[in-house]
CSV table of C-alpha atoms in Angstrom, one decimal:
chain,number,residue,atom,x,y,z
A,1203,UNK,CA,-24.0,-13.4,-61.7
A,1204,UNK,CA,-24.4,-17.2,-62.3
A,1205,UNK,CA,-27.3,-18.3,-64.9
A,1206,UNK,CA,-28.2,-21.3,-65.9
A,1207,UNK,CA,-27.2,-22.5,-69.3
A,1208,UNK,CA,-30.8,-23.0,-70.6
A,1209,UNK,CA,-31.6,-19.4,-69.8
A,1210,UNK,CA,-28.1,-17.7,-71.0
A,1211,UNK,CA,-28.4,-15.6,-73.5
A,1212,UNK,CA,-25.1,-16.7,-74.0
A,1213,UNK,CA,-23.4,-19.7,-72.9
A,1214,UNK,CA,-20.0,-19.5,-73.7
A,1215,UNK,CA,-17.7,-16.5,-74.2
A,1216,UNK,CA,-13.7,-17.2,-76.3
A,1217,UNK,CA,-11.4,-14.9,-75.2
A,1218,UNK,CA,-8.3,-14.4,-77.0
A,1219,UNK,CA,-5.0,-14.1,-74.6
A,1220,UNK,CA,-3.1,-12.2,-76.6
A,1221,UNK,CA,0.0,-10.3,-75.5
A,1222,UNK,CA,2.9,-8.3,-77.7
A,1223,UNK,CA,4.4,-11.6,-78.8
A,1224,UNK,CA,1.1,-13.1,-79.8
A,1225,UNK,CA,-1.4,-10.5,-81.3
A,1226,UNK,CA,-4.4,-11.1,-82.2
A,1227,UNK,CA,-3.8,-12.2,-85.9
A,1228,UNK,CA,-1.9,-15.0,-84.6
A,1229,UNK,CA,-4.8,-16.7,-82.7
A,1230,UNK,CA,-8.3,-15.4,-84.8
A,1231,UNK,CA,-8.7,-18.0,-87.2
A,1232,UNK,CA,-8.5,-20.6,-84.7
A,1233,UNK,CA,-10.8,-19.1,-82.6
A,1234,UNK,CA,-13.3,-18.3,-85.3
A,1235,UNK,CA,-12.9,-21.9,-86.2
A,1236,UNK,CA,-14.1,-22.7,-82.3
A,1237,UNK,CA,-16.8,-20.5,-82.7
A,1238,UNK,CA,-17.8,-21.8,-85.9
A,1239,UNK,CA,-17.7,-25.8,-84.4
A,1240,UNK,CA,-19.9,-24.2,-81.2
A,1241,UNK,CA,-22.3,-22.9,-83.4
A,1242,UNK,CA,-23.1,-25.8,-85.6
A,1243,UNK,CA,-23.4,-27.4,-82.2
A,1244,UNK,CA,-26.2,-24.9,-81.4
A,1245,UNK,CA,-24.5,-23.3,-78.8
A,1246,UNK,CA,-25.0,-19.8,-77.9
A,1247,UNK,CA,-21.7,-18.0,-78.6
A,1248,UNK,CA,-19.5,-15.1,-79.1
A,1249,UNK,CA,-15.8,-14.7,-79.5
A,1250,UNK,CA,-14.8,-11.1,-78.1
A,1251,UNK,CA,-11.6,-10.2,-80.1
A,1252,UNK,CA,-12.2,-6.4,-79.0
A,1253,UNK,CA,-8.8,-4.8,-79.0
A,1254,UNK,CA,-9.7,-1.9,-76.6
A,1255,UNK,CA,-9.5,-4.5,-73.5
A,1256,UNK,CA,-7.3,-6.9,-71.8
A,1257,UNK,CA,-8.2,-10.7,-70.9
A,1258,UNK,CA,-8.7,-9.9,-67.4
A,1259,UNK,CA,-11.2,-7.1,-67.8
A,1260,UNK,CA,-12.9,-9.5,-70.6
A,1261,UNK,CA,-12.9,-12.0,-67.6
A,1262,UNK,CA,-14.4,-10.5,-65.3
A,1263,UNK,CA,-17.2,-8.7,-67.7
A,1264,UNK,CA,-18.3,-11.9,-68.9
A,1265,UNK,CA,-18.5,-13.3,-65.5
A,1266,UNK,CA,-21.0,-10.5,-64.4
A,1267,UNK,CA,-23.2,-11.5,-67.2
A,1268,UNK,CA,-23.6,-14.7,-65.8
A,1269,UNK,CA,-21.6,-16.6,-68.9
A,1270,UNK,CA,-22.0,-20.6,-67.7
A,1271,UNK,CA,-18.6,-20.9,-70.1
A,1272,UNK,CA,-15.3,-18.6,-70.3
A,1273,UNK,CA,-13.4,-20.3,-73.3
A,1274,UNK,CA,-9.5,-19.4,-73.2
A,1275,UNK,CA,-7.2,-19.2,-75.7
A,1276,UNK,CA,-3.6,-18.6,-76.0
A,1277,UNK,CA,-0.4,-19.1,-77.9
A,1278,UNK,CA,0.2,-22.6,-75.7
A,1279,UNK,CA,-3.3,-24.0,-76.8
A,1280,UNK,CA,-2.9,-22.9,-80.5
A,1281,UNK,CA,0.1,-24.7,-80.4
A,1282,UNK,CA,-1.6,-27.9,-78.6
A,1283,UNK,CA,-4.6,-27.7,-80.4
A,1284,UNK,CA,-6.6,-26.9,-77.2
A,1285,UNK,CA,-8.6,-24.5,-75.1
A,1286,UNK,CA,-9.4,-23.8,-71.5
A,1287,UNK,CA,-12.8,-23.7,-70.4
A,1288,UNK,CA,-13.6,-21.6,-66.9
A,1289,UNK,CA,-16.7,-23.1,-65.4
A,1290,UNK,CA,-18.4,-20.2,-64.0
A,1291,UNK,CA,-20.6,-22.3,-61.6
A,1292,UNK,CA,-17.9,-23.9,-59.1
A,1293,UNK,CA,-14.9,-22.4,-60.9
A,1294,UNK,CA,-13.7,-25.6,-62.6
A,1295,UNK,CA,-11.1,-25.1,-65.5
A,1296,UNK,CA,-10.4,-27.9,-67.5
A,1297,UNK,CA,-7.8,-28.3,-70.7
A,1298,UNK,CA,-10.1,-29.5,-74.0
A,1299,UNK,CA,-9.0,-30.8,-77.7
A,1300,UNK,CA,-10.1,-28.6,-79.5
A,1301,UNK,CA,-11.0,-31.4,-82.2
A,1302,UNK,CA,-13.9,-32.5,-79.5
A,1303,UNK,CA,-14.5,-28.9,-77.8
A,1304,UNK,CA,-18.3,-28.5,-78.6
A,1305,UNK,CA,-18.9,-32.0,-77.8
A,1306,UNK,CA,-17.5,-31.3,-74.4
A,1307,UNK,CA,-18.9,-27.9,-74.0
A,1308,UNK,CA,-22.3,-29.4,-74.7
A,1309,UNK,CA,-22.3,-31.8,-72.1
A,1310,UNK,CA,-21.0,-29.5,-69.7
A,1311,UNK,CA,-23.8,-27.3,-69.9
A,1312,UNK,CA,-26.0,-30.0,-69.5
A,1313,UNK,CA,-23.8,-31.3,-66.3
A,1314,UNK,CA,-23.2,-27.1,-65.0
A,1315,UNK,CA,-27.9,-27.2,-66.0
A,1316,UNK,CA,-28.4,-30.3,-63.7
A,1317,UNK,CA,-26.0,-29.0,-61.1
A,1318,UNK,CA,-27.6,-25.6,-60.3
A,1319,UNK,CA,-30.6,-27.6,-60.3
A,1320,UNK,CA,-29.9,-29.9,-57.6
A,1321,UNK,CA,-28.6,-27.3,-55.6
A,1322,UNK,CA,-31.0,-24.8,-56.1
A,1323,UNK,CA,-33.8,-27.4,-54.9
A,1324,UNK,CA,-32.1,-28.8,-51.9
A,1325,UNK,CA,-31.2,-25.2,-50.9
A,1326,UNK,CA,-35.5,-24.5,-51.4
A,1327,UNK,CA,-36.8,-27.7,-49.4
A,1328,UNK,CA,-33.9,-27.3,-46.5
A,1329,UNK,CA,-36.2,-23.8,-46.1
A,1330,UNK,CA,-39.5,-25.3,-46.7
A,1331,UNK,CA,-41.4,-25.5,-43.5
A,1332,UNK,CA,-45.0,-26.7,-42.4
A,1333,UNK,CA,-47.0,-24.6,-40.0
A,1334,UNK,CA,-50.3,-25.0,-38.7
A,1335,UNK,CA,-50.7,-22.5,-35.6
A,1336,UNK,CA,-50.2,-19.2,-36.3
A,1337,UNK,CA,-47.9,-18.0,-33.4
A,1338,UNK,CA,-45.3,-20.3,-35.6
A,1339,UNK,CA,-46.3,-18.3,-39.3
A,1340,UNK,CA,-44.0,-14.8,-39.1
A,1341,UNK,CA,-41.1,-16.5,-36.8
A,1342,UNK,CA,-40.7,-19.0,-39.8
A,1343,UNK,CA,-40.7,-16.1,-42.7
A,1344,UNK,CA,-37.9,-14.1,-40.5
A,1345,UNK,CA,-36.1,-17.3,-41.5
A,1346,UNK,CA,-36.3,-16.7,-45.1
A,1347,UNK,CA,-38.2,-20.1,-45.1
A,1348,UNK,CA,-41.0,-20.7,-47.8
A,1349,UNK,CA,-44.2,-21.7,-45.4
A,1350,UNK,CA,-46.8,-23.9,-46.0
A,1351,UNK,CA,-50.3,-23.6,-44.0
A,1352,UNK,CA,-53.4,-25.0,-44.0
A,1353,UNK,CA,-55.9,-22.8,-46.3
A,1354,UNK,CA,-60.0,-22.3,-46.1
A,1355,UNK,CA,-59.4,-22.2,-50.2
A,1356,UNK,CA,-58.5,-19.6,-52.9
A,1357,UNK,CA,-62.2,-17.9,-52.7
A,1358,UNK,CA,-61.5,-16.5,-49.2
A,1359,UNK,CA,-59.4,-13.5,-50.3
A,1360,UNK,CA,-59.8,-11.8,-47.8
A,1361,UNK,CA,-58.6,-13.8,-45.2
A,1362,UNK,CA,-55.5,-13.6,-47.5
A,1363,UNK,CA,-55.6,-10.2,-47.5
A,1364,UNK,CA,-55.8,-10.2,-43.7
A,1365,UNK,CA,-52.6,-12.2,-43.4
A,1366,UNK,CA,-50.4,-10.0,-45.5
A,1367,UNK,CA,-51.4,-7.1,-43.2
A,1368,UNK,CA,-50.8,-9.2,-39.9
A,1369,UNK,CA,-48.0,-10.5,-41.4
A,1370,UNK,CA,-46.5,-7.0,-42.2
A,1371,UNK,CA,-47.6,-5.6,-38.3
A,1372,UNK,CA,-45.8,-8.4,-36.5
A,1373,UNK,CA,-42.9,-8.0,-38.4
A,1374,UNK,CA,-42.3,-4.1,-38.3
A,1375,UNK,CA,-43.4,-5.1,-34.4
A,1376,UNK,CA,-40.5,-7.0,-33.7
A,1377,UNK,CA,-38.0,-4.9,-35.9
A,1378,UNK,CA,-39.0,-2.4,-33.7
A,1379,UNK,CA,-40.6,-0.2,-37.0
A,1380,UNK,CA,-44.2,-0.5,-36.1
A,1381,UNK,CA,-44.5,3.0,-37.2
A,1382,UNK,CA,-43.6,2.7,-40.9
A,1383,UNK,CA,-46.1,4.1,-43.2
A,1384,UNK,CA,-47.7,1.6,-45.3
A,1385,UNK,CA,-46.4,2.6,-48.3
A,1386,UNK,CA,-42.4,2.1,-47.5
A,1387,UNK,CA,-40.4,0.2,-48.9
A,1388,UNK,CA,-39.7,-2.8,-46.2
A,1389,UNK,CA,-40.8,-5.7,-47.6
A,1390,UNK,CA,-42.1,-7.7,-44.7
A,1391,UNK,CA,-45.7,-8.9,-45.8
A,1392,UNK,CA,-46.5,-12.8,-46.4
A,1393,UNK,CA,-48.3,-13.0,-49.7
A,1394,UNK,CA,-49.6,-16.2,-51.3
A,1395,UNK,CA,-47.2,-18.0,-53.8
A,1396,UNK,CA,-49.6,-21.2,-55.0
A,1397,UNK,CA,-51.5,-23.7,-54.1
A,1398,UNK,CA,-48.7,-26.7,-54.7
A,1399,UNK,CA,-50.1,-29.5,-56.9
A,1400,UNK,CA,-49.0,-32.1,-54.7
A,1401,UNK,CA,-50.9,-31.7,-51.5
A,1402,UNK,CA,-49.6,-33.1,-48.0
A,1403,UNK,CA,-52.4,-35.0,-46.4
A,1404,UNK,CA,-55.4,-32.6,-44.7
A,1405,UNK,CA,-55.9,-34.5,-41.2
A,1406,UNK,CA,-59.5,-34.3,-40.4
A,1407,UNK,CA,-60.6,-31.4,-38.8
A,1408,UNK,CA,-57.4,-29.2,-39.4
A,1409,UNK,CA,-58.2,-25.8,-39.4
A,1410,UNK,CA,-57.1,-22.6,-41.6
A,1411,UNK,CA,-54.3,-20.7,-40.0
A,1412,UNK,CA,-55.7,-17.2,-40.5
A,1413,UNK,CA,-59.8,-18.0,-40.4
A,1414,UNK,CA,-60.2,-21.1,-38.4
A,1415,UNK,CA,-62.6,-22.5,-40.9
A,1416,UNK,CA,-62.0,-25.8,-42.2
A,1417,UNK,CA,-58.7,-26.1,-44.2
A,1418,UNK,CA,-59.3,-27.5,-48.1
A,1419,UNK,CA,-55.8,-27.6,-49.1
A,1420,UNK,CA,-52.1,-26.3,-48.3
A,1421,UNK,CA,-51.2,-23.1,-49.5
A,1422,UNK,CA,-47.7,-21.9,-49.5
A,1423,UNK,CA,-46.6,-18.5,-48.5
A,1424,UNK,CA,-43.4,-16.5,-48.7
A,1425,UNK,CA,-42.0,-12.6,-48.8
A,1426,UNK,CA,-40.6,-10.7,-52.1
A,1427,UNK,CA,-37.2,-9.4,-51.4
């Protein structure tokens, strides 16, 4: 799991490296002094000095909890007065003063933030597609592409109604699972996700995709997975 700073419950996660030579009285002040310094910061933290596991099972815990930030600490950073931070998003690990650590973990999560962001959106418009013939509609969603269509307008529901079950028909068609019951679990139906607030020009005369009325705005469909 990878989750966006903003929404982490927790955004940064110390783990003490500690080993037979260096327990962990040897490095728990300094760490509770890092997690005091991330917390005046506002910084959503924890340090997990539980005894019962090692580093690497603390690692990889924390990583399936989506943690933007792995904070490391061991007898060589106590003794230079740094920490290693684990980027979860990209895997970058960088060496930090520990005099300047929540400065630099608070900009981070604002870089790691602005990041997932770009990538998320380039990944959603490179899968954004116009259609506005309907032999083009269910090809496109087998594509796991978000579709915009012309639309007669929200009031017609039951022309939307009539594209989710077409939709759903000529999908289990061409999976070869036209007999399904209608109450399975393949998820193959187009269903309405908004009417975007910034609307691509009609062209005059363009018609709905499903009625063949005249289109009043672009709605964009997609499937639930």
């Amino acid at each position: 799991l990878v989750l966006p700073p903003r929404v982490a419950p927790l955004q940064a996660v110390i783990i003490p490296i500690v080993s037979k030579t260096c327990p962990l009285e040897n490095l728990s002040d300094y760490c509770e002094d890092i997690l005091k310094n991330l917390e005046e910061k506002g910084i959503r933290s924890k340090l997990d000095d539980r005894s019962i596991y090692n580093p690497g099972w603390k690692y990889a815990h924390w990583e399936q909890k989506g943690v933007p930030i792995r904070i490391e600490v061991g007898p060589r950073d106590l003794e230079k007065k740094q920490a290693r931070l684990v980027v979860r998003f990209g895997g970058e690990k960088i060496d930090v003063d520990v005099s300047s650590i929540a400065d630099t973990i608070s900009t981070k999560l604002e870089e790691i933030q602005s990041n997932m962001f770009t990538k998320a959106k380039e990944f959603r418009d490179s899968h954004l597609v116009k259609v506005t013939d309907w032999k083009d509609f269910v090809p496109n969603l087998e594509l796991h592409n978000l579709v915009l269509t012309p639309w007669c307008g929200g009031e017609h529901t039951d022309w939307e109604e009539w594209v989710k079950e077409k939709s759903r028909e000529e999908s289990l068609q061409n999976a070869g699972l036209e007999g399904e019951d209608a109450r399975a679990a393949t998820s193959v139906a187009a269903k309405t996700l908004c009417i975007p607030f910034t609307q691509p020009e009609l062209e005059e005369g363009m018609k709905c995709i499903a009625s063949g009325l005249e289109a009043k705005c672009w709605v964009l469909w997609g499937r639930s997975y």
